[in-house]
PDB file of C-alpha atoms and ligand atoms in Angstrom:
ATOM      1  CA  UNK L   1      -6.521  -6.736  95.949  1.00  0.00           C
ATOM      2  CA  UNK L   2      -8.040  -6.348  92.305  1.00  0.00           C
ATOM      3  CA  UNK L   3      -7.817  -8.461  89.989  1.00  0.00           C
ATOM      4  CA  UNK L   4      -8.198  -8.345  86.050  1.00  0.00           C
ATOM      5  CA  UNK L   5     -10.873 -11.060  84.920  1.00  0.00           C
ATOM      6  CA  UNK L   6      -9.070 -10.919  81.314  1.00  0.00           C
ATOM      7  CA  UNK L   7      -5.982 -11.158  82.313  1.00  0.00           C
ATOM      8  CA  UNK L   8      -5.887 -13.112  85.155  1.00  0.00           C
ATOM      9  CA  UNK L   9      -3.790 -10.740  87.330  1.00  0.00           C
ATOM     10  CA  UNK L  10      -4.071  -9.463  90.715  1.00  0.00           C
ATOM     11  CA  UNK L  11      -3.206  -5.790  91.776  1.00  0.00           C
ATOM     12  CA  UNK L  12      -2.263  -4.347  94.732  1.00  0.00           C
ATOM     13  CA  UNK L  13      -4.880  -2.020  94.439  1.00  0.00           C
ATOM     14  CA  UNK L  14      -8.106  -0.484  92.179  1.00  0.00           C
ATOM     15  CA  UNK L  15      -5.480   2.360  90.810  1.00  0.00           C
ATOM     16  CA  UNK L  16      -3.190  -0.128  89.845  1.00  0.00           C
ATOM     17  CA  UNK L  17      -5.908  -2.191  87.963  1.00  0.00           C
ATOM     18  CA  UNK L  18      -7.040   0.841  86.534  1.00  0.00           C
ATOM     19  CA  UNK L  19      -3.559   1.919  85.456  1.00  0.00           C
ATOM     20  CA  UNK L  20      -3.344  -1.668  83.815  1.00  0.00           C
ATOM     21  CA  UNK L  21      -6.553  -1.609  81.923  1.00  0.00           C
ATOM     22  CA  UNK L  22      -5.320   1.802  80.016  1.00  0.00           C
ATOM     23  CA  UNK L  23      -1.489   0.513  79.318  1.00  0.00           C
ATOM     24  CA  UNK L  24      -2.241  -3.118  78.324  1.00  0.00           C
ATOM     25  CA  UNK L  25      -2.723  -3.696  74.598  1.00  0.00           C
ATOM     26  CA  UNK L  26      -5.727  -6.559  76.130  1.00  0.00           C
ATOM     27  CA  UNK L  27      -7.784  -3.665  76.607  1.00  0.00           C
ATOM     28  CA  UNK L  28      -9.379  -1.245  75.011  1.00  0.00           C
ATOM     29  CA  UNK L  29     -11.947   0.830  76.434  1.00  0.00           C
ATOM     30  CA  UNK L  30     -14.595   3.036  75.537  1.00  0.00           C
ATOM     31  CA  UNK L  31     -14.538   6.134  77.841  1.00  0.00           C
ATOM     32  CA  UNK L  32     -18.245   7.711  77.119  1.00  0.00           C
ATOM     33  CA  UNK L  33     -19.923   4.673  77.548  1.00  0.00           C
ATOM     34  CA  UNK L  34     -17.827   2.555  79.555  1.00  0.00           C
ATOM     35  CA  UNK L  35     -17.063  -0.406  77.719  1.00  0.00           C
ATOM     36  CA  UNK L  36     -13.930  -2.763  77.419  1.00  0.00           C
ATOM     37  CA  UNK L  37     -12.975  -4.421  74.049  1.00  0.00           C
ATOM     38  CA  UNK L  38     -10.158  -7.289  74.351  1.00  0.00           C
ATOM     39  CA  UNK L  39      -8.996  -5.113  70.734  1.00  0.00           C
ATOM     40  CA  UNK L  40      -8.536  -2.542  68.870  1.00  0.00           C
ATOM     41  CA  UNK L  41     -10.583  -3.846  66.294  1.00  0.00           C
ATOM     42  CA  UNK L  42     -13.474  -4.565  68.911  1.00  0.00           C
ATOM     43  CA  UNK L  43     -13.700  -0.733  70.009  1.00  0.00           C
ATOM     44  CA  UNK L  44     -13.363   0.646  66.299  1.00  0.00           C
ATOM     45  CA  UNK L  45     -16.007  -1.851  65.114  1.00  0.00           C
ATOM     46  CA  UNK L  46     -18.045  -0.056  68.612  1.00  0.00           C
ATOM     47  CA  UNK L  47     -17.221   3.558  67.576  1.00  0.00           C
ATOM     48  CA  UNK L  48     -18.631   2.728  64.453  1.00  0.00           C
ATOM     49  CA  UNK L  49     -22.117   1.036  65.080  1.00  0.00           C
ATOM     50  CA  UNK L  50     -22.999   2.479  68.263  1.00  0.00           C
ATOM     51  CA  UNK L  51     -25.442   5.696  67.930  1.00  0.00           C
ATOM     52  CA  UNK L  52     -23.645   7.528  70.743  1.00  0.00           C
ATOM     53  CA  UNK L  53     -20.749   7.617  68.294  1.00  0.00           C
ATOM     54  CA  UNK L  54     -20.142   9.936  65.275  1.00  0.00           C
ATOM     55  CA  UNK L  55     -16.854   8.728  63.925  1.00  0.00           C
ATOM     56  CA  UNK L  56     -14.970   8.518  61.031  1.00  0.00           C
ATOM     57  CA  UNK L  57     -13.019   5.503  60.391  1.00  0.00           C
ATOM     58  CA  UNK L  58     -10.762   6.277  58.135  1.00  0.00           C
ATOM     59  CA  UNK L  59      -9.290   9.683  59.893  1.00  0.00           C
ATOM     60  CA  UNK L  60      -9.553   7.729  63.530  1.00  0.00           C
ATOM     61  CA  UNK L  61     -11.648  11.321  64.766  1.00  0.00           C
ATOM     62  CA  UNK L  62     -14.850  11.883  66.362  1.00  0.00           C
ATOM     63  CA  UNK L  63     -17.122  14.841  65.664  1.00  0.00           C
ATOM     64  CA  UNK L  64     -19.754  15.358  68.390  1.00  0.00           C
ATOM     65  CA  UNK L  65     -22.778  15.143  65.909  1.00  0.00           C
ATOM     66  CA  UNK L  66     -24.294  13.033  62.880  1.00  0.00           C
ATOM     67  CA  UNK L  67     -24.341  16.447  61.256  1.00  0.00           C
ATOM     68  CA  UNK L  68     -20.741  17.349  62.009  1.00  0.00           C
ATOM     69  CA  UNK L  69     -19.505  13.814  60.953  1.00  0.00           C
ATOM     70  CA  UNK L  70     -21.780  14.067  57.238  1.00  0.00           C
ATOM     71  CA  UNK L  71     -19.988  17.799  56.872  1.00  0.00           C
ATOM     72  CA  UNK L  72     -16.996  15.804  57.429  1.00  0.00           C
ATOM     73  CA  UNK L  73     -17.707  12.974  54.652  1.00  0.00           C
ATOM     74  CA  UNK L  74     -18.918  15.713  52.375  1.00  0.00           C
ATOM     75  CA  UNK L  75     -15.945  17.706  52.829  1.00  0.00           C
ATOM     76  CA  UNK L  76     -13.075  15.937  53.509  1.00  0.00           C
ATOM     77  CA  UNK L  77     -13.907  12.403  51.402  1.00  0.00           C
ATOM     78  CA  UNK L  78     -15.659  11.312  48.668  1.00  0.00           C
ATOM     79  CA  UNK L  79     -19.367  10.827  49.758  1.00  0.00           C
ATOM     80  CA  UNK L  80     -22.488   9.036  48.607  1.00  0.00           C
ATOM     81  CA  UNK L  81     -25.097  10.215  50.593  1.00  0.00           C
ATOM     82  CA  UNK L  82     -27.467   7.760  48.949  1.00  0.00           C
ATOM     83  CA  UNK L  83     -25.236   4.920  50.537  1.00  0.00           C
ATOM     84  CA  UNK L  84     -23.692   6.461  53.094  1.00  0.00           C
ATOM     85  CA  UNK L  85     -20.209   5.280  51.651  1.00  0.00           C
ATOM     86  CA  UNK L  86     -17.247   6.789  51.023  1.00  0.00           C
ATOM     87  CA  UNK L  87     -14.907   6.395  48.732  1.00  0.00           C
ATOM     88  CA  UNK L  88     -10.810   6.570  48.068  1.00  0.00           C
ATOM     89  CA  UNK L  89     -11.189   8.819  44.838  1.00  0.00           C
ATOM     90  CA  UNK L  90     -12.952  11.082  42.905  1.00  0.00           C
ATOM     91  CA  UNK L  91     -12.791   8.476  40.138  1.00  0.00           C
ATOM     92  CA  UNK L  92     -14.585   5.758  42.451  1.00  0.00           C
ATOM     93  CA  UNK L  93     -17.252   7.865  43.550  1.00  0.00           C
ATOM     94  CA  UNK L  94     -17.875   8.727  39.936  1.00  0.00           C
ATOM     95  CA  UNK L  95     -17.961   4.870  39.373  1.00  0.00           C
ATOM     96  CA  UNK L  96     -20.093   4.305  42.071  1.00  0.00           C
ATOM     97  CA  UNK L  97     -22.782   6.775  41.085  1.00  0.00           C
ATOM     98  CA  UNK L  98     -22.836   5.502  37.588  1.00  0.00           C
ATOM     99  CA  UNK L  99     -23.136   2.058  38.385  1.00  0.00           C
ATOM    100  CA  UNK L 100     -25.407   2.514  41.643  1.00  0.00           C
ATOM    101  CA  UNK L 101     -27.393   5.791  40.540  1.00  0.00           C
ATOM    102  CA  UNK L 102     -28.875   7.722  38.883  1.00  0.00           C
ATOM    103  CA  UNK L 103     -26.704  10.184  38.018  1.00  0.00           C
ATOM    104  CA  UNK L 104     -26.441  13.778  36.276  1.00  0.00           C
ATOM    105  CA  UNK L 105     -23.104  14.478  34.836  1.00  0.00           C
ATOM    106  CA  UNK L 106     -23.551  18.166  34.942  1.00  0.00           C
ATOM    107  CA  UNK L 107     -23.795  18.707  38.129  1.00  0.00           C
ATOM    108  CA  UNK L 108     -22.069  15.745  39.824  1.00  0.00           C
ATOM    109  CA  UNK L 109     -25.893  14.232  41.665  1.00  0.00           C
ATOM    110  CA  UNK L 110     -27.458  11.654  42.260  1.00  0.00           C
ATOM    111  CA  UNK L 111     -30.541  10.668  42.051  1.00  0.00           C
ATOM    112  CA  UNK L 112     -32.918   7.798  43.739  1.00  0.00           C
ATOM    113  CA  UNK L 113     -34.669   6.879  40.361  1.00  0.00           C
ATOM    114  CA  UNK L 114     -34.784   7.674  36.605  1.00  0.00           C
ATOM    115  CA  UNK L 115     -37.829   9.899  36.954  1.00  0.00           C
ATOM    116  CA  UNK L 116     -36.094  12.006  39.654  1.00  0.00           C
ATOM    117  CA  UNK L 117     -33.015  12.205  37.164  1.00  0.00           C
ATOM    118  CA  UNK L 118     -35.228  12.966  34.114  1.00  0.00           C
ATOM    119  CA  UNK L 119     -36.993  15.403  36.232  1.00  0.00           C
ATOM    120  CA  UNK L 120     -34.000  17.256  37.665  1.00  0.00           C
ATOM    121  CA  UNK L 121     -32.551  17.052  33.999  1.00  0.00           C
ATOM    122  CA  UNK L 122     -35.105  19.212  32.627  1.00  0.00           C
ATOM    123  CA  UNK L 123     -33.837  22.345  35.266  1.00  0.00           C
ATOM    124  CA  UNK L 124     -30.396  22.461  33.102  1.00  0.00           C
ATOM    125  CA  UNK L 125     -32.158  22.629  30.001  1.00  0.00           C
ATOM    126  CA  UNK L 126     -32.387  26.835  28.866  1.00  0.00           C
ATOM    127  CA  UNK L 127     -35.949  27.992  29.437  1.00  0.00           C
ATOM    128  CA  UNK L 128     -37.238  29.295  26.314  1.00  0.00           C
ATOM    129  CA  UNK L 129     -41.171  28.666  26.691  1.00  0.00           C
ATOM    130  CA  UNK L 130     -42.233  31.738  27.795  1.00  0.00           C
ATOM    131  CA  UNK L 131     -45.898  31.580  29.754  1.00  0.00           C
ATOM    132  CA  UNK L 132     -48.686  33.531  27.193  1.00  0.00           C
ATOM    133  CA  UNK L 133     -50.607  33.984  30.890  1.00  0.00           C
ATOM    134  CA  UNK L 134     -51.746  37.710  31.378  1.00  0.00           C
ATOM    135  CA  UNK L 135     -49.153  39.207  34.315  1.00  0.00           C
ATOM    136  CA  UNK L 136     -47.102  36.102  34.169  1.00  0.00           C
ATOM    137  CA  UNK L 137     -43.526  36.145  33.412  1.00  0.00           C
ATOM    138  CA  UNK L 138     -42.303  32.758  34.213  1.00  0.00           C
ATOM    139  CA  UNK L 139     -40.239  30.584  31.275  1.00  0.00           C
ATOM    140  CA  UNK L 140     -39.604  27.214  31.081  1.00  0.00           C
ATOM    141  CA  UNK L 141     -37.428  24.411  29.872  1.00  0.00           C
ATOM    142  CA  UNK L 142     -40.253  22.176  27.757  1.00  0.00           C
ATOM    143  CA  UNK L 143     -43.970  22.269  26.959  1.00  0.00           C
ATOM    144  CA  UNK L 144     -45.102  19.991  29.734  1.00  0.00           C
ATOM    145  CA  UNK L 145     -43.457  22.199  32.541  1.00  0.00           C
ATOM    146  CA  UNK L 146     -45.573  25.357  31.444  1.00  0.00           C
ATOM    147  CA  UNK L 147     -48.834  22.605  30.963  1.00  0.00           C
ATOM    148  CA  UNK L 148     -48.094  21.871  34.649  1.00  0.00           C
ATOM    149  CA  UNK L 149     -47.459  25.515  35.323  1.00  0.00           C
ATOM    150  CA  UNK L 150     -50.781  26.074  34.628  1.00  0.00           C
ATOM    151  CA  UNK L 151     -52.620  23.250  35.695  1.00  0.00           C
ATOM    152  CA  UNK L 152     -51.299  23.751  38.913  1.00  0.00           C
ATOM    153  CA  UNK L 153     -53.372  26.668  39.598  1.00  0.00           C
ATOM    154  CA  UNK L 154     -50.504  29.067  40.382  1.00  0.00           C
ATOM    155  CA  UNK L 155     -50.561  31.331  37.025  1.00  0.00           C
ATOM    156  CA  UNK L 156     -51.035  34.598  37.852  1.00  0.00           C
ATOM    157  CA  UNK L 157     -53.279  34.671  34.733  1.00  0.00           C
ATOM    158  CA  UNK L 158     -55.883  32.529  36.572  1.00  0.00           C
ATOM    159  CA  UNK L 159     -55.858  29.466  34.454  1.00  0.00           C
ATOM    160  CA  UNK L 160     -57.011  26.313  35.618  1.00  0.00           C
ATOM    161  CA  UNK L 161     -56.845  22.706  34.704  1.00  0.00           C
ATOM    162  CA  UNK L 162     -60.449  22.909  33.389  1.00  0.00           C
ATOM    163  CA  UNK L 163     -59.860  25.458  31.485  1.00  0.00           C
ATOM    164  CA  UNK L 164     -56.667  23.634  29.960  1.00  0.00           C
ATOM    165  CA  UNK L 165     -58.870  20.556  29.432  1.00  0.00           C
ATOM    166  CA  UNK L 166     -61.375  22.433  27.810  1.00  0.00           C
ATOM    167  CA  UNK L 167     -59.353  24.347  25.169  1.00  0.00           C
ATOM    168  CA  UNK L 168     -56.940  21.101  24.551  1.00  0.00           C
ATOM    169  CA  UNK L 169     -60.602  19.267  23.465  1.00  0.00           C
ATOM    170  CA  UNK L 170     -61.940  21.907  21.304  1.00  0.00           C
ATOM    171  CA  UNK L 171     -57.995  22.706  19.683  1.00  0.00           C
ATOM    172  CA  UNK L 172     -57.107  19.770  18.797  1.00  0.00           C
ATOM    173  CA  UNK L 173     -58.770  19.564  15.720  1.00  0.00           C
ATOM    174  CA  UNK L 174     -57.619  16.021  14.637  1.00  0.00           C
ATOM    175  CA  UNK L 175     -57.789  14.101  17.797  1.00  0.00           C
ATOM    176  CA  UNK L 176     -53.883  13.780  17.728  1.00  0.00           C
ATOM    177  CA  UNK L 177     -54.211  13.710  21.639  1.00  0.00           C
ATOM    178  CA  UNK L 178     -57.482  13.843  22.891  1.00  0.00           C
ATOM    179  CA  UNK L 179     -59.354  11.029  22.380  1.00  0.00           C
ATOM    180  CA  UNK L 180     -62.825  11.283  20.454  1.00  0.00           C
ATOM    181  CA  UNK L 181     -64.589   8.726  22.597  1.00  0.00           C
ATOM    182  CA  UNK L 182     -63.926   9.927  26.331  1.00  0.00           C
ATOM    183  CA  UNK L 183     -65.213  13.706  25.312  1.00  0.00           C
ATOM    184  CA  UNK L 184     -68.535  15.017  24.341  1.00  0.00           C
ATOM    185  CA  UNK L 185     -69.553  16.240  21.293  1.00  0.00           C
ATOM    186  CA  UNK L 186     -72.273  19.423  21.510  1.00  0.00           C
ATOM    187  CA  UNK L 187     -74.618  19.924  18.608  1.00  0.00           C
ATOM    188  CA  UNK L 188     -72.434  22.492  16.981  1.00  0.00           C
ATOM    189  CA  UNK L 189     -69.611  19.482  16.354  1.00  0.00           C
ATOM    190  CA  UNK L 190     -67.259  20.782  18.790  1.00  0.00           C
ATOM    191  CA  UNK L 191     -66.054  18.703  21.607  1.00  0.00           C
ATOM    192  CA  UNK L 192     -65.809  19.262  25.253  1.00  0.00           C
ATOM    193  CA  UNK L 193     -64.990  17.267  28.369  1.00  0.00           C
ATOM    194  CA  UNK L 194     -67.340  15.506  30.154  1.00  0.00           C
ATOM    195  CA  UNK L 195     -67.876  17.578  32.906  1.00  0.00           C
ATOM    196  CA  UNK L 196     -64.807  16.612  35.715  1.00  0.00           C
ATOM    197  CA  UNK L 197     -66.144  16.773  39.109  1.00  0.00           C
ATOM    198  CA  UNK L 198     -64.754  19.467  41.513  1.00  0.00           C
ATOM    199  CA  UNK L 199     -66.537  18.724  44.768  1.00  0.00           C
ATOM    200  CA  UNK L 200     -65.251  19.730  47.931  1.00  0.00           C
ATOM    201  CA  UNK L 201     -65.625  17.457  51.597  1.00  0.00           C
ATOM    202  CA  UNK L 202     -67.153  18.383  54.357  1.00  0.00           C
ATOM    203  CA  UNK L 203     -67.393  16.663  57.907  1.00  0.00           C
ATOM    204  CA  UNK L 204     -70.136  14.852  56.102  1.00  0.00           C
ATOM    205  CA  UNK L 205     -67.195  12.689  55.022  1.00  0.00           C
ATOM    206  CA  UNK L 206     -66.157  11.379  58.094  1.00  0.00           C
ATOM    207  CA  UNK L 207     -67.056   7.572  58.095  1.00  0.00           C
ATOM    208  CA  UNK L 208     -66.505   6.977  62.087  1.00  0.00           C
ATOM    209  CA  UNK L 209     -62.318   6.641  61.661  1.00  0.00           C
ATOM    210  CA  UNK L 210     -61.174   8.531  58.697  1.00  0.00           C
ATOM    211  CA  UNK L 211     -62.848  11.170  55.590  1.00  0.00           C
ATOM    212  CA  UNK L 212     -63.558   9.007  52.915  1.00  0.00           C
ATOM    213  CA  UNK L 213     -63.612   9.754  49.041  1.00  0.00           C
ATOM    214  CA  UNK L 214     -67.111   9.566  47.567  1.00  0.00           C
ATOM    215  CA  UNK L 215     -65.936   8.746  44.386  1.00  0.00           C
ATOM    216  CA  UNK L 216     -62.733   5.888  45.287  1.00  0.00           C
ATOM    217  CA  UNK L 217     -63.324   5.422  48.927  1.00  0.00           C
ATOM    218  CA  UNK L 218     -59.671   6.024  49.820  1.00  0.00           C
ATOM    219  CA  UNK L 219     -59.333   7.704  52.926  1.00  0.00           C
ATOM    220  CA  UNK L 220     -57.348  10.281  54.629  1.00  0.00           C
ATOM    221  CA  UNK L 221     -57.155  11.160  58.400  1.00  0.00           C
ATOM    222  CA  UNK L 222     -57.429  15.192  57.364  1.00  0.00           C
ATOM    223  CA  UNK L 223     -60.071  16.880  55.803  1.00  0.00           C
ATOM    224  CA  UNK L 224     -57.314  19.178  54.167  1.00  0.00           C
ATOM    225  CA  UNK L 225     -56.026  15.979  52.822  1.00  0.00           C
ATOM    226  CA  UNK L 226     -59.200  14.531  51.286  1.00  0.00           C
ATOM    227  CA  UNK L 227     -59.963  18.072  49.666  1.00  0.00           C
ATOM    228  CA  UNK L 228     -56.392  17.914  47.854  1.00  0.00           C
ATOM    229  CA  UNK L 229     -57.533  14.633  46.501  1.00  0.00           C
ATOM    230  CA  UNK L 230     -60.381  15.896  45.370  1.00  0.00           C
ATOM    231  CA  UNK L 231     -58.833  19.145  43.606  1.00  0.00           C
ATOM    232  CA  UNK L 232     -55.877  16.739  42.245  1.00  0.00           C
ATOM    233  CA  UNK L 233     -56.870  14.707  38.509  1.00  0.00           C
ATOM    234  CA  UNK L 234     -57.114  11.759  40.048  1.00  0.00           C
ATOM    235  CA  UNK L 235     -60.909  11.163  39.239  1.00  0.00           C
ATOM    236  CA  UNK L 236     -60.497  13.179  36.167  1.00  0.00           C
ATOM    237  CA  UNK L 237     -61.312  11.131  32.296  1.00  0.00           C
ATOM    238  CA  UNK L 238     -58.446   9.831  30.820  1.00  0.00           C
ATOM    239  CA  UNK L 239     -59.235  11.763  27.717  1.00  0.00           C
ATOM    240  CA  UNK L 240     -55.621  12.354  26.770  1.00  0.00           C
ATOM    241  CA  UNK L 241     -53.563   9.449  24.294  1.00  0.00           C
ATOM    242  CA  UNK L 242     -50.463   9.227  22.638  1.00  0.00           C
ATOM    243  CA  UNK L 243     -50.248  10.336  19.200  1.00  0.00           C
ATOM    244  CA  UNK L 244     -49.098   7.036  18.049  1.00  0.00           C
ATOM    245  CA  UNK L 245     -52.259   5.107  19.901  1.00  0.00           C
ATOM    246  CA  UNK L 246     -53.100   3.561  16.108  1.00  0.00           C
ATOM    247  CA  UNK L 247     -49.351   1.845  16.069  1.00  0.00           C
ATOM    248  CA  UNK L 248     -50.043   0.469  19.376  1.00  0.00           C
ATOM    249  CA  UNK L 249     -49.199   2.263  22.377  1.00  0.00           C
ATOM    250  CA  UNK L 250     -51.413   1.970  24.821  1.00  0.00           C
ATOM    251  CA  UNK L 251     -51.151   4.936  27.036  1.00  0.00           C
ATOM    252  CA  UNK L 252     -53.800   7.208  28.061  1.00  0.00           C
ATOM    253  CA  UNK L 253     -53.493  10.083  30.228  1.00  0.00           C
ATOM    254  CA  UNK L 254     -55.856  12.202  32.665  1.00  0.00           C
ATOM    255  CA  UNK L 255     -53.957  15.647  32.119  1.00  0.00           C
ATOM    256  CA  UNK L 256     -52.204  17.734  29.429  1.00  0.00           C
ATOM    257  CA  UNK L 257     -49.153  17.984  31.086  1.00  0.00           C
ATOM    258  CA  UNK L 258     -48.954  14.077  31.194  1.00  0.00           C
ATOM    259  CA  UNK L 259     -49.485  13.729  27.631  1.00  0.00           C
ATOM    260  CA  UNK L 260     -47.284  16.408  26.932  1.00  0.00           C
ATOM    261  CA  UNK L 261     -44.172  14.746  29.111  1.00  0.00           C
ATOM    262  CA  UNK L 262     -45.006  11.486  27.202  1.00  0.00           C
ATOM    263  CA  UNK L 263     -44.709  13.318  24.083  1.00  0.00           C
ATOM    264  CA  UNK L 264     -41.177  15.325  24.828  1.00  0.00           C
ATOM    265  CA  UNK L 265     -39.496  12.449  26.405  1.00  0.00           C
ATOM    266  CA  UNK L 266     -39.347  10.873  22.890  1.00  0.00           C
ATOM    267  CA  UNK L 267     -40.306   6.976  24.377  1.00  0.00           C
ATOM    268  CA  UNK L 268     -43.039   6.143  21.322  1.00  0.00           C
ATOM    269  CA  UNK L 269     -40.428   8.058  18.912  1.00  0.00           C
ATOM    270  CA  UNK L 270     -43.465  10.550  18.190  1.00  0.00           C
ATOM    271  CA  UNK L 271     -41.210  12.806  16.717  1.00  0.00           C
ATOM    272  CA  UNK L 272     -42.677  12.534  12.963  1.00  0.00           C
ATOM    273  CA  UNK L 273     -45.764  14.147  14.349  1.00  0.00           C
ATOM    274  CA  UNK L 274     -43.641  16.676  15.865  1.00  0.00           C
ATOM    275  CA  UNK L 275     -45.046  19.571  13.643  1.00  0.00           C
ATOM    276  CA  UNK L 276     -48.986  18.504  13.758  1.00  0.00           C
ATOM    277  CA  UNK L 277     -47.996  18.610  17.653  1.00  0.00           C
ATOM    278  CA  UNK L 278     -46.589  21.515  17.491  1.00  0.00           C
ATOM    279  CA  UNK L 279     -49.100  23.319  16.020  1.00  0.00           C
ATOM    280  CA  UNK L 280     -51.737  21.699  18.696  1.00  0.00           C
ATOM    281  CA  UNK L 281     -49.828  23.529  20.961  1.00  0.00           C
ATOM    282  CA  UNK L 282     -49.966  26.962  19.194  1.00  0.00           C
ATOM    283  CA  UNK L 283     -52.982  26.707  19.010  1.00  0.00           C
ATOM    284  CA  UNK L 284     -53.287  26.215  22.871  1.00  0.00           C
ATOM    285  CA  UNK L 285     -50.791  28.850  23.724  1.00  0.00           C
ATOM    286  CA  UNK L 286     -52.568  31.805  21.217  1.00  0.00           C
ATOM    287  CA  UNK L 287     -55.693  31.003  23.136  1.00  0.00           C
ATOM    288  CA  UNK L 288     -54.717  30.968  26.715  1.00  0.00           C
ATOM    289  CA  UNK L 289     -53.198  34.188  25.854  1.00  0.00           C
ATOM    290  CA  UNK L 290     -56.364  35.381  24.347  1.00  0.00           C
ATOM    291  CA  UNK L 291     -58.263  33.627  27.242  1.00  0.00           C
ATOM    292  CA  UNK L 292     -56.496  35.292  30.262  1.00  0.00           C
ATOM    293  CA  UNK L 293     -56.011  39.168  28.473  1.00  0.00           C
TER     294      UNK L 293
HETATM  295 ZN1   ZN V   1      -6.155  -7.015  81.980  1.00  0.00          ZN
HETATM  296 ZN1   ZN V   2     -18.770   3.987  73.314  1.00  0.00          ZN
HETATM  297 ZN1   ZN V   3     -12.681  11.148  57.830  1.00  0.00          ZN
HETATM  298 ZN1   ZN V   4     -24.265   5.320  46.591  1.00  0.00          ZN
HETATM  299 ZN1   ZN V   5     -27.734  18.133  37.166  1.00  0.00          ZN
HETATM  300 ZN1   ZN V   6     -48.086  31.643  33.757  1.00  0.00          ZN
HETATM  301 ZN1   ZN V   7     -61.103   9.585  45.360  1.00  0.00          ZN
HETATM  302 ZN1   ZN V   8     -46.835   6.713  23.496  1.00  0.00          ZN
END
């Protein structure tokens, strides 16, 4: 005899308790990992929070991967990745994402925070600054993207963020964005920076559990690591401010490109100074080209 615990039956034999279990609408069992739900609502609610499972609850189907069952979402629903929802319409994702996210209308993403939105903005904007970098042909889409471009290093033209540094402090004639007090002034009246520090680690840096900064004591479990730090403006003067500094805002910034973002993203409504700004970077552009030919 068997006999079903739920039910409170007996059957003449295993088969026939078996046979019962799959026809009875008091059980509801999960094949692949052999469980029994007393309903229908206890094996969906299964399907759907147990790892082993990649299903879709609203078609009833299973898809043998995570992967397969996010092709599915993307595909055949209306998906926020972000959430990991889905929704009836085209019209409630939309919702959603404008509500929830940060979201670019162009292109229909979404985005984790303003700054990854205003970043990603930038890449639909045309790209009309053309590099002045000897062998370089890259454009881009504002003034701070080609500062970056060249601070990064990767200009064919050889530029570096020193070099930027230096020709932003002797350019910019009336301190719209350097500031006077963080840069040196040589005999001849011109300014420069004071000197930033490139060092590079050694071994000599390991403390006895991780290579420590000199200069801020962070640490990093890599070498590699600790030398990016190093190479990166992190230790660098703040000798860049906002062009409105004397009407009271406050920030200061350790790179060109920085200063430059602050600038184009129109916050301190620097726009009057647009031209005297615009001529600073002329200025900067006629001698990085004459700098790198
Ligand atoms: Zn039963
Ligand atoms: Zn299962
Ligand atoms: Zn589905
Ligand atoms: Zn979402
Ligand atoms: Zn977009
Ligand atoms: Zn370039
Ligand atoms: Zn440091
Ligand atoms: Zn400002």
């Amino acid at each position: 005899m068997a006999y079903c615990n739920r039910c409170d039956r007996y059957f003449s034999s295993d088969d026939a308790l078996w046979q019962h279990e799959r026809m009875s609408s008091r059980h509801w069992i999960c094949h692949d990992c052999g469980k029994d739900f007393p309903s229908e609502r206890g094996l969906t609610q299964h399907y759907v929070q147990s790892p082993r499972h990649h299903y879709c609850q609203r078609c009833d189907s299973h898809f043998d991967t995570p992967y397969d069952l996010q092709d599915h979402y993307v595909s055949d629903h209306w998906y926020c990745s972000l959430c990991n929802k889905i929704f009836d319409s085209k019209l409630g994702l939309q919702e959603h994402n404008r509500q929830s996210h940060w979201y670019c209308a162009t292109c229909g993403r979404s985005f984790a925070s303003e700054n990854n939105l205003m970043q990603h903005k930038r890449t639909h904007l045309p790209k009309t600054v053309q590099c002045p970098g000897r062998n370089c042909t890259r454009a881009f889409a504002s003034h701070a993207d080609l500062v970056l471009h060249w601070e990064s290093g990767t200009c064919p033209s050889g530029v570096t963020r020193q070099l930027v540094n230096d020709t932003a402090a002797k350019n910019d004639r009336y301190r719209l964005i350097t500031d006077a007090r963080r840069l040196i002034q040589g005999p001849d009246g011109g300014y420069t920076p004071r000197g930033s520090v490139t060092t590079w680690a050694t071994q000599a840096s390991w403390n006895g559990s991780a290579y420590e900064c000199v200069l801020c004591h962070c640490t990093y479990p890599k070498l590699a690591r600790l030398n990016e730090h190093l190479q990166s403006p992190v230790h660098d003067e703040r000798m860049y401010k906002c062009p409105t500094a004397l009407e009271g805002c406050a920030a200061q910034f350790r790179t060109l490109s920085a200063v430059v973002q602050h600038i184009e993203s129109g916050k301190c409504g620097v726009r009057k100074f647009q031209r005297q700004i615009q001529g600073v970077m002329d200025d900067l552009t006629s001698s990085m080209h004459r700098l790198t030919c």
